[in-house]
Amino acid sequence: MKHDRLETRQQQAAQEYHEPPSPPRERMWARIDAARADQRRLVRPPVWHTGRFWWPMAAAAALAIGFLSGRFTAGPDPEQANQVLTENSEQGELTAPTDLVELPVAEAENHLVGSDGPDGPINDGSSAEKPPAESPRHQLDPQIYRYAAAPVFSRAELLLTRFRAGEESPSNGDGFSHQASGLLAETRLLLDSPAADDRQFRRLLIDLELVLAQIGQLTTTRPTEDREWIADGLQQRSLLPRLRAQMPDGTTMAHISGGTK
Amino acid sequence: MNEQRLIKRILAGDAAAERALYDDHVDRIYRLTYRMTGDETLAEDFTQDTFIRAFDRLQWFEGRSALSTWLHSIAVSVVLNGLRKVKRFRQRETALDETTGGGVVGKSGDPELKRSLHRAIDELSDGLRLVFVMHDIEGYKHQEIAAILDVPEGTSKSRLATARGQLRDCLTQPDSRSIREERL
């Protein structure tokens, strides 16, 4: 369709559109290599783990199992729980004590206040307790926790991409800080999970924790230099490529969040 | 090096082969990502992401297309998805052009034409802009574009014609902004 070509002057002007500089080959290769090194440590998942249907199910199940096992291995005074159980059983009914320690899992789920059932979050009104130091860590494959981490990494990737593109500004900085603080809490939960037993994965979580903490402290009054310093840190740590390398194939931020921002 | 042999060496863990693949294709892919984003950081990001994904999926490459075509398909996907995440990027770039481009005579010798045309290219949809950039600016052939985008060659030509038409329409319309500036 040569008859509809632009005029010669217009074609020449078009050649200058976003004219690229020489590619920084070594810098890009160093980051690719770093991300590949992280990737090589992941065990390739079985076929049924892949696909847009299965990984959210695995993530939800892992979180639910993690919360349940944490709740039921957490230790209040066992004697108190046993006493309540004994009293209730003498009365001919089994009701959930305030602190769930000895009850079988299925019965406890039925009595939890605000519970959505085995697949949903648990809210029994009691404060979350850290499991005692001597309680065993559950034996789930850490790979499951990595798939549970994928939504966190995807939201972090979006936040950091927008931050580095300069979308964070004094007018919406508090919104960014708030998002970063939320992601920081989730990152710290991952750091406490068995997934962080892997050294490379742990290093990624630590780097992410640091950057999110820095962004979380940004307010509208902090100088521009702070933002630039954080952006430089992102670059030097190759954090974005490393985050993307952790996400399952076919996972995009648009898919996870249900839309782009 | 023969493509099949290169791929075998990469899959066997040969680091030099990986670097060879990268060196063979990085320039062209970087140019494409930079043309589409106009931002050095994003272009580097997308280029890196392309190669990371390519190495990860190389074992499933069946050789039905050229390796270059396959790589570019990944790059296009990365760029288009990435641009959707950074929606406001193009508006910032247009603003920068307006404030910094005044009085500079580029190679085309007509700064106003350059400004208007670049603004018009920015206004194209991502899909049309991609075909225009690939064909009219970077010199890809329709056959290659069609293979990369996995569309018929006719579709590539049609999109290009649509893009050119929209650009011509933008350029022939009076630019109200520049007329206002001249009056001032």
Coordinates of C-alpha atoms in Angstrom, one line a residue:
Chain A
M1 CA 0.0 0.0 0.0
K2 CA 2.6 2.5 -1.1
H3 CA 0.1 5.1 -2.2
D4 CA -0.8 5.8 1.4
R5 CA 2.7 6.4 2.7
L6 CA 3.5 9.5 4.6
E7 CA 5.3 12.3 2.8
T8 CA 9.0 12.2 2.8
R9 CA 9.4 15.0 5.4
Q10 CA 6.9 13.2 7.6
Q11 CA 8.8 9.9 7.3
Q12 CA 12.1 11.6 8.2
A13 CA 10.4 13.2 11.2
A14 CA 9.0 9.8 12.2
Q15 CA 12.5 8.3 12.3
E16 CA 13.3 10.7 15.2
Y17 CA 10.3 9.4 17.2
H18 CA 11.7 8.1 20.5
E19 CA 15.1 7.7 18.9
P20 CA 16.9 5.0 20.9
P21 CA 20.3 5.4 22.5
S22 CA 22.9 2.5 22.4
P23 CA 21.6 -0.3 24.5
P24 CA 23.3 -0.8 27.9
R25 CA 24.1 -4.4 27.1
E26 CA 26.3 -5.2 30.1
R27 CA 24.0 -3.6 32.6
M28 CA 21.0 -5.4 31.3
W29 CA 22.8 -8.7 31.0
A30 CA 23.9 -8.5 34.7
R31 CA 20.3 -8.1 35.8
I32 CA 19.1 -10.9 33.5
D33 CA 21.8 -13.1 35.0
A34 CA 20.9 -12.3 38.5
A35 CA 17.2 -13.0 37.9
R36 CA 18.1 -16.3 36.2
A37 CA 20.2 -17.3 39.2
D38 CA 17.2 -16.8 41.4
Q39 CA 15.0 -18.8 39.0
R40 CA 17.3 -21.8 38.8
R41 CA 16.7 -22.4 42.4
L42 CA 13.0 -22.9 42.0
V43 CA 11.7 -26.4 41.5
R44 CA 9.7 -26.7 38.4
P45 CA 6.1 -27.3 39.4
P46 CA 4.1 -30.3 38.4
V47 CA 1.8 -29.6 35.4
W48 CA -1.3 -29.3 37.4
H49 CA 0.1 -26.3 39.3
T50 CA 0.2 -24.2 36.2
G51 CA -2.7 -22.5 34.6
R52 CA -4.9 -19.6 35.6
F53 CA -7.3 -21.8 37.5
W54 CA -5.1 -23.9 39.7
W55 CA -2.6 -21.4 41.1
P56 CA -5.1 -19.2 42.8
M57 CA -6.7 -22.3 44.3
A58 CA -3.3 -23.5 45.6
A59 CA -2.5 -20.0 47.0
A60 CA -5.9 -19.8 48.8
A61 CA -5.6 -23.4 50.1
A62 CA -2.0 -22.7 51.3
L63 CA -3.0 -19.6 53.2
A64 CA -6.0 -21.3 54.7
I65 CA -3.9 -24.3 55.8
G66 CA -1.2 -22.0 57.1
F67 CA -3.6 -20.0 59.2
L68 CA -5.4 -23.1 60.5
S69 CA -2.2 -24.8 61.5
G70 CA -0.9 -21.7 63.1
R71 CA -4.1 -21.2 65.0
F72 CA -4.2 -24.8 66.2
T73 CA -0.6 -25.1 67.1
A74 CA -0.6 -21.8 69.0
G75 CA -0.4 -22.4 72.7
P76 CA -2.5 -20.9 75.4
D77 CA -2.6 -22.8 78.6
P78 CA -3.5 -26.4 77.7
E79 CA -4.9 -27.1 81.1
Q80 CA -7.4 -24.3 80.8
A81 CA -8.5 -25.6 77.4
N82 CA -8.8 -29.1 78.7
Q83 CA -10.8 -27.9 81.6
V84 CA -13.3 -26.2 79.3
L85 CA -13.5 -29.2 77.2
T86 CA -14.1 -31.4 80.2
E87 CA -16.8 -29.1 81.5
N88 CA -18.5 -28.9 78.2
S89 CA -18.5 -32.6 77.5
E90 CA -20.0 -33.2 80.9
Q91 CA -22.8 -31.0 79.9
G92 CA -23.4 -33.2 77.0
E93 CA -22.4 -30.8 74.3
L94 CA -19.1 -29.8 72.7
T95 CA -18.6 -26.1 72.3
A96 CA -15.5 -24.3 71.3
P97 CA -13.4 -22.8 74.0
T98 CA -12.0 -19.3 73.5
D99 CA -8.5 -20.7 72.8
L100 CA -8.6 -23.5 70.3
V101 CA -6.0 -26.1 71.2
E102 CA -7.4 -29.5 71.6
L103 CA -10.5 -29.5 69.5
P104 CA -10.4 -31.5 66.3
V105 CA -10.1 -29.2 63.3
A106 CA -13.5 -30.0 61.7
E107 CA -15.4 -29.2 64.9
A108 CA -13.5 -26.1 65.6
E109 CA -14.2 -24.7 62.1
N110 CA -17.9 -25.1 62.8
H111 CA -17.8 -23.0 65.9
L112 CA -15.4 -20.2 64.9
V113 CA -17.0 -16.7 65.0
G114 CA -17.1 -15.1 61.6
S115 CA -15.4 -18.1 59.9
D116 CA -16.1 -18.7 56.2
G117 CA -15.3 -22.3 56.5
P118 CA -12.2 -24.3 55.6
D119 CA -11.3 -22.2 52.6
G120 CA -11.9 -18.8 54.1
P121 CA -10.3 -16.5 56.6
I122 CA -10.6 -17.2 60.3
N123 CA -11.7 -14.6 62.7
D124 CA -12.5 -15.9 66.1
G125 CA -12.2 -12.6 67.8
S126 CA -9.1 -13.6 69.7
S127 CA -5.8 -11.9 68.9
A128 CA -3.4 -13.8 66.8
E129 CA -0.8 -15.5 68.8
K130 CA 2.6 -16.5 67.7
P131 CA 3.2 -20.2 68.0
P132 CA 5.4 -21.2 70.8
A133 CA 9.0 -21.7 69.9
E134 CA 8.9 -25.5 70.5
S135 CA 5.8 -26.1 68.3
P136 CA 6.8 -27.9 65.0
R137 CA 6.7 -26.0 61.7
H138 CA 4.2 -27.7 59.5
Q139 CA 5.6 -30.0 56.8
L140 CA 4.0 -28.4 53.7
D141 CA 6.1 -28.0 50.7
P142 CA 7.7 -24.5 50.7
Q143 CA 6.8 -24.3 47.0
I144 CA 3.2 -23.9 48.0
Y145 CA 4.1 -20.7 49.9
R146 CA 5.9 -19.4 46.9
Y147 CA 2.7 -19.7 44.9
A148 CA 1.0 -18.0 47.8
A149 CA 3.6 -15.2 47.5
A150 CA 2.8 -14.6 43.8
P151 CA -0.1 -12.2 44.4
V152 CA 2.0 -10.2 46.8
F153 CA 4.9 -10.1 44.3
S154 CA 2.5 -9.0 41.6
R155 CA 1.1 -6.1 43.6
A156 CA 4.6 -5.1 44.7
E157 CA 5.7 -5.2 41.1
L158 CA 2.9 -2.9 40.0
L159 CA 3.6 -0.5 42.9
L160 CA 7.3 -0.4 42.2
T161 CA 6.8 0.0 38.5
R162 CA 4.5 2.9 39.0
F163 CA 6.9 4.4 41.6
R164 CA 9.9 4.1 39.3
A165 CA 7.9 5.6 36.4
G166 CA 7.4 8.6 38.6
E167 CA 3.6 8.2 39.2
E168 CA 4.2 8.8 42.9
S169 CA 4.1 12.5 43.6
P170 CA 3.4 14.9 46.5
S171 CA -0.3 14.8 45.6
N172 CA -0.7 11.1 45.9
G173 CA 2.3 10.1 47.9
D174 CA 0.3 9.1 50.9
G175 CA -1.6 6.6 48.8
F176 CA 1.6 5.0 47.7
S177 CA 2.9 5.0 51.3
H178 CA -0.3 3.3 52.4
Q179 CA -0.1 0.6 49.7
A180 CA 3.6 0.0 50.5
S181 CA 2.8 -0.4 54.2
G182 CA 0.2 -3.0 53.4
L183 CA 2.5 -4.9 51.2
L184 CA 5.3 -4.6 53.8
A185 CA 3.1 -6.5 56.3
E186 CA 2.5 -9.3 53.8
T187 CA 6.1 -9.5 52.9
R188 CA 7.0 -9.9 56.6
L189 CA 4.5 -12.7 56.9
L190 CA 6.2 -14.5 54.0
L191 CA 9.6 -13.9 55.7
D192 CA 8.2 -15.8 58.7
S193 CA 6.9 -18.6 56.6
P194 CA 8.9 -21.8 55.5
A195 CA 9.2 -20.3 52.1
A196 CA 11.9 -18.0 53.5
D197 CA 14.0 -21.1 54.4
D198 CA 15.4 -20.9 50.9
R199 CA 18.3 -18.4 51.0
Q200 CA 17.8 -16.8 47.6
F201 CA 14.0 -16.4 48.2
R202 CA 14.7 -15.0 51.6
R203 CA 17.2 -12.5 50.1
L204 CA 14.5 -11.3 47.7
L205 CA 12.0 -10.9 50.5
I206 CA 14.5 -8.9 52.6
D207 CA 15.3 -6.6 49.7
L208 CA 11.6 -6.1 49.0
E209 CA 10.9 -5.5 52.7
L210 CA 13.6 -2.8 52.7
V211 CA 12.2 -1.0 49.6
L212 CA 8.6 -1.2 50.8
A213 CA 9.6 0.2 54.2
Q214 CA 11.4 3.1 52.5
I215 CA 8.4 3.9 50.3
G216 CA 6.1 3.4 53.3
Q217 CA 7.9 6.2 55.1
L218 CA 7.6 8.7 52.3
T219 CA 5.2 11.5 52.9
T220 CA 4.2 14.4 50.9
T221 CA 6.9 16.5 52.7
R222 CA 9.9 14.3 52.0
P223 CA 12.3 15.8 49.4
T224 CA 12.6 14.5 45.9
E225 CA 16.1 13.3 46.6
D226 CA 14.6 10.6 48.9
R227 CA 12.4 9.3 46.0
E228 CA 15.4 9.3 43.7
W229 CA 17.5 7.5 46.2
I230 CA 14.8 4.8 46.6
A231 CA 14.5 4.5 42.8
D232 CA 18.3 4.1 42.5
G233 CA 18.2 1.3 45.1
L234 CA 15.5 -0.5 43.1
Q235 CA 17.8 -0.4 40.1
Q236 CA 20.9 -1.6 41.9
R237 CA 19.1 -4.5 43.5
S238 CA 17.6 -5.6 40.2
L239 CA 14.4 -6.0 42.3
L240 CA 11.8 -5.8 39.5
P241 CA 13.4 -8.5 37.3
R242 CA 13.8 -10.7 40.4
L243 CA 10.2 -10.3 41.4
R244 CA 9.0 -11.0 37.9
A245 CA 11.1 -14.1 37.7
Q246 CA 9.3 -15.5 40.7
M247 CA 5.8 -15.2 39.2
P248 CA 4.3 -18.2 37.5
D249 CA 4.1 -18.1 33.7
G250 CA 1.0 -16.4 32.3
T251 CA 0.5 -14.4 35.4
T252 CA 0.1 -10.7 34.7
M253 CA -0.8 -7.9 37.0
A254 CA -4.0 -7.3 34.9
H255 CA -5.1 -10.8 35.5
I256 CA -4.5 -10.9 39.2
S257 CA -5.9 -7.5 40.1
G258 CA -8.8 -7.8 37.7
G259 CA -7.8 -4.7 35.8
T260 CA -5.0 -2.3 35.4
K261 CA -4.7 1.0 37.3
Chain B
M1 CA 25.6 -20.5 14.9
N2 CA 22.8 -22.8 13.8
E3 CA 19.7 -22.0 15.9
Q4 CA 18.9 -25.5 16.9
R5 CA 22.5 -26.1 18.1
L6 CA 22.4 -22.9 20.0
I7 CA 19.2 -23.8 21.7
K8 CA 20.5 -27.2 22.6
R9 CA 23.6 -25.7 24.2
I10 CA 21.5 -23.2 26.2
L11 CA 19.2 -26.0 27.4
A12 CA 22.3 -27.9 28.4
G13 CA 23.3 -25.0 30.6
D14 CA 25.9 -23.4 28.4
A15 CA 26.3 -19.8 29.7
A16 CA 28.3 -18.7 26.6
A17 CA 25.4 -19.9 24.4
E18 CA 22.9 -17.9 26.5
R19 CA 25.1 -14.8 26.1
A20 CA 25.4 -15.4 22.4
L21 CA 21.6 -15.5 22.0
Y22 CA 21.3 -12.3 24.0
D23 CA 24.0 -10.5 22.0
D24 CA 22.4 -11.6 18.7
H25 CA 19.0 -10.1 19.5
V26 CA 19.3 -7.5 22.2
D27 CA 19.9 -4.5 20.0
R28 CA 16.8 -4.9 17.9
I29 CA 14.6 -5.8 20.8
Y30 CA 15.9 -2.8 22.9
R31 CA 15.3 -0.5 19.9
L32 CA 11.7 -1.7 19.7
T33 CA 11.0 -1.4 23.4
Y34 CA 12.5 2.1 23.5
R35 CA 10.6 3.2 20.5
M36 CA 7.4 2.0 22.1
T37 CA 8.1 3.5 25.6
G38 CA 10.4 6.4 25.0
D39 CA 11.9 5.8 28.4
E40 CA 15.3 4.3 29.1
T41 CA 14.3 2.7 32.3
L42 CA 11.2 1.1 31.0
A43 CA 13.0 -0.1 27.8
E44 CA 15.7 -1.7 29.9
D45 CA 13.1 -3.3 32.1
F46 CA 11.1 -4.7 29.2
T47 CA 14.1 -5.9 27.4
Q48 CA 15.4 -7.7 30.5
D49 CA 12.0 -9.2 31.1
T50 CA 11.8 -10.5 27.5
F51 CA 15.0 -12.4 27.8
I52 CA 14.2 -13.8 31.2
R53 CA 11.0 -15.1 30.0
A54 CA 12.6 -16.4 26.8
F55 CA 15.2 -18.4 28.6
D56 CA 12.6 -19.7 30.9
R57 CA 10.4 -20.9 28.1
L58 CA 13.1 -22.0 25.6
Q59 CA 12.5 -25.7 26.3
W60 CA 9.0 -25.3 24.8
F61 CA 10.1 -23.5 21.7
E62 CA 9.2 -25.8 18.9
G63 CA 11.0 -24.1 16.0
R64 CA 7.9 -23.5 14.0
S65 CA 9.0 -19.9 13.6
A66 CA 12.4 -18.3 13.6
L67 CA 13.9 -17.7 17.0
S68 CA 14.0 -14.0 16.4
T69 CA 10.3 -14.0 15.6
W70 CA 9.6 -15.9 18.8
L71 CA 11.7 -13.5 20.9
H72 CA 10.0 -10.5 19.4
S73 CA 6.6 -12.1 20.2
I74 CA 7.6 -12.2 23.8
A75 CA 8.9 -8.6 23.6
V76 CA 5.7 -7.4 22.1
S77 CA 3.6 -9.1 24.8
V78 CA 5.9 -7.7 27.6
V79 CA 5.7 -4.2 26.1
L80 CA 1.9 -4.1 25.6
N81 CA 1.2 -5.5 29.1
G82 CA 3.8 -3.2 30.6
L83 CA 2.4 -0.1 28.9
R84 CA -1.1 -0.9 30.3
K85 CA 0.5 -0.8 33.8
V86 CA 2.1 2.6 33.2
K87 CA -0.9 4.3 31.6
R88 CA 0.1 7.8 32.3
F89 CA 3.6 7.4 30.8
R90 CA 2.8 8.7 27.4
Q91 CA 1.0 11.8 28.6
R92 CA 4.2 12.7 30.6
E93 CA 6.4 12.1 27.6
T94 CA 4.2 14.3 25.4
A95 CA 4.4 17.1 28.0
L96 CA 8.2 16.8 28.1
D97 CA 8.4 17.1 24.3
E98 CA 6.3 20.3 24.4
T99 CA 8.5 21.9 27.0
T100 CA 11.9 20.9 25.7
G101 CA 11.4 20.7 22.0
G102 CA 10.9 24.4 21.3
G103 CA 13.4 25.9 18.8
V104 CA 15.4 22.7 18.3
V105 CA 15.9 21.9 14.7
G106 CA 16.2 18.1 14.4
K107 CA 17.4 16.1 11.5
S108 CA 14.1 16.7 9.7
G109 CA 14.7 20.4 9.9
D110 CA 11.1 21.2 10.9
P111 CA 10.6 21.1 14.7
E112 CA 6.9 21.9 14.5
L113 CA 6.3 19.0 12.1
K114 CA 8.3 16.7 14.4
R115 CA 6.4 17.8 17.5
S116 CA 3.0 17.4 15.8
L117 CA 3.9 14.1 14.3
H118 CA 5.4 12.7 17.5
R119 CA 2.3 13.8 19.4
A120 CA 0.1 12.2 16.8
I121 CA 2.1 8.9 17.0
D122 CA 1.6 9.0 20.8
E123 CA -2.1 9.3 20.3
L124 CA -2.3 6.1 18.3
S125 CA -3.6 3.1 20.1
D126 CA -0.8 0.7 21.3
G127 CA -1.6 -1.8 18.6
L128 CA -1.6 0.6 15.7
R129 CA 1.5 2.4 17.1
L130 CA 3.3 -0.9 17.3
V131 CA 2.8 -1.8 13.7
F132 CA 3.7 1.8 12.6
V133 CA 6.8 1.8 14.6
M134 CA 7.9 -1.7 13.5
H135 CA 7.2 -1.1 9.8
D136 CA 7.7 2.6 9.0
I137 CA 10.4 3.4 11.6
E138 CA 12.3 0.2 12.4
G139 CA 11.9 -1.3 8.9
Y140 CA 10.3 -4.7 9.8
K141 CA 8.6 -6.4 6.8
H142 CA 4.9 -7.2 6.9
Q143 CA 5.7 -10.9 6.8
E144 CA 7.8 -10.6 10.0
I145 CA 5.3 -8.4 11.7
A146 CA 2.5 -10.8 11.0
A147 CA 4.5 -13.7 12.3
I148 CA 5.4 -11.8 15.5
L149 CA 1.8 -10.7 16.1
D150 CA 0.4 -14.0 15.0
V151 CA -2.0 -12.3 12.5
P152 CA -2.4 -12.6 8.8
E153 CA -0.2 -10.4 6.7
G154 CA -3.2 -8.6 5.4
T155 CA -4.1 -7.5 9.0
S156 CA -0.6 -6.1 9.4
K157 CA -1.0 -4.0 6.2
S158 CA -4.5 -3.0 7.2
R159 CA -3.4 -1.8 10.6
L160 CA -0.5 0.1 9.1
A161 CA -2.8 1.8 6.6
T162 CA -5.2 2.8 9.5
A163 CA -2.3 4.2 11.5
R164 CA -1.0 6.2 8.6
G165 CA -4.5 7.5 7.9
Q166 CA -4.9 8.6 11.5
L167 CA -1.5 10.3 11.5
R168 CA -2.3 12.2 8.2
D169 CA -5.6 13.3 9.7
C170 CA -3.9 14.6 12.8
L171 CA -1.3 16.5 10.7
T172 CA -3.8 18.1 8.4
Q173 CA -6.0 19.4 11.2
P174 CA -5.0 22.8 12.4
D175 CA -3.0 22.5 15.6
S176 CA -4.9 24.9 17.9
R177 CA -2.1 24.8 20.5
S178 CA 0.6 26.0 18.2
I179 CA -1.7 28.7 16.7
R180 CA -2.3 30.0 20.2
E181 CA 1.4 30.1 20.9
E182 CA 2.1 32.0 17.7
R183 CA -0.5 34.6 18.6
L184 CA 1.1 35.1 22.0

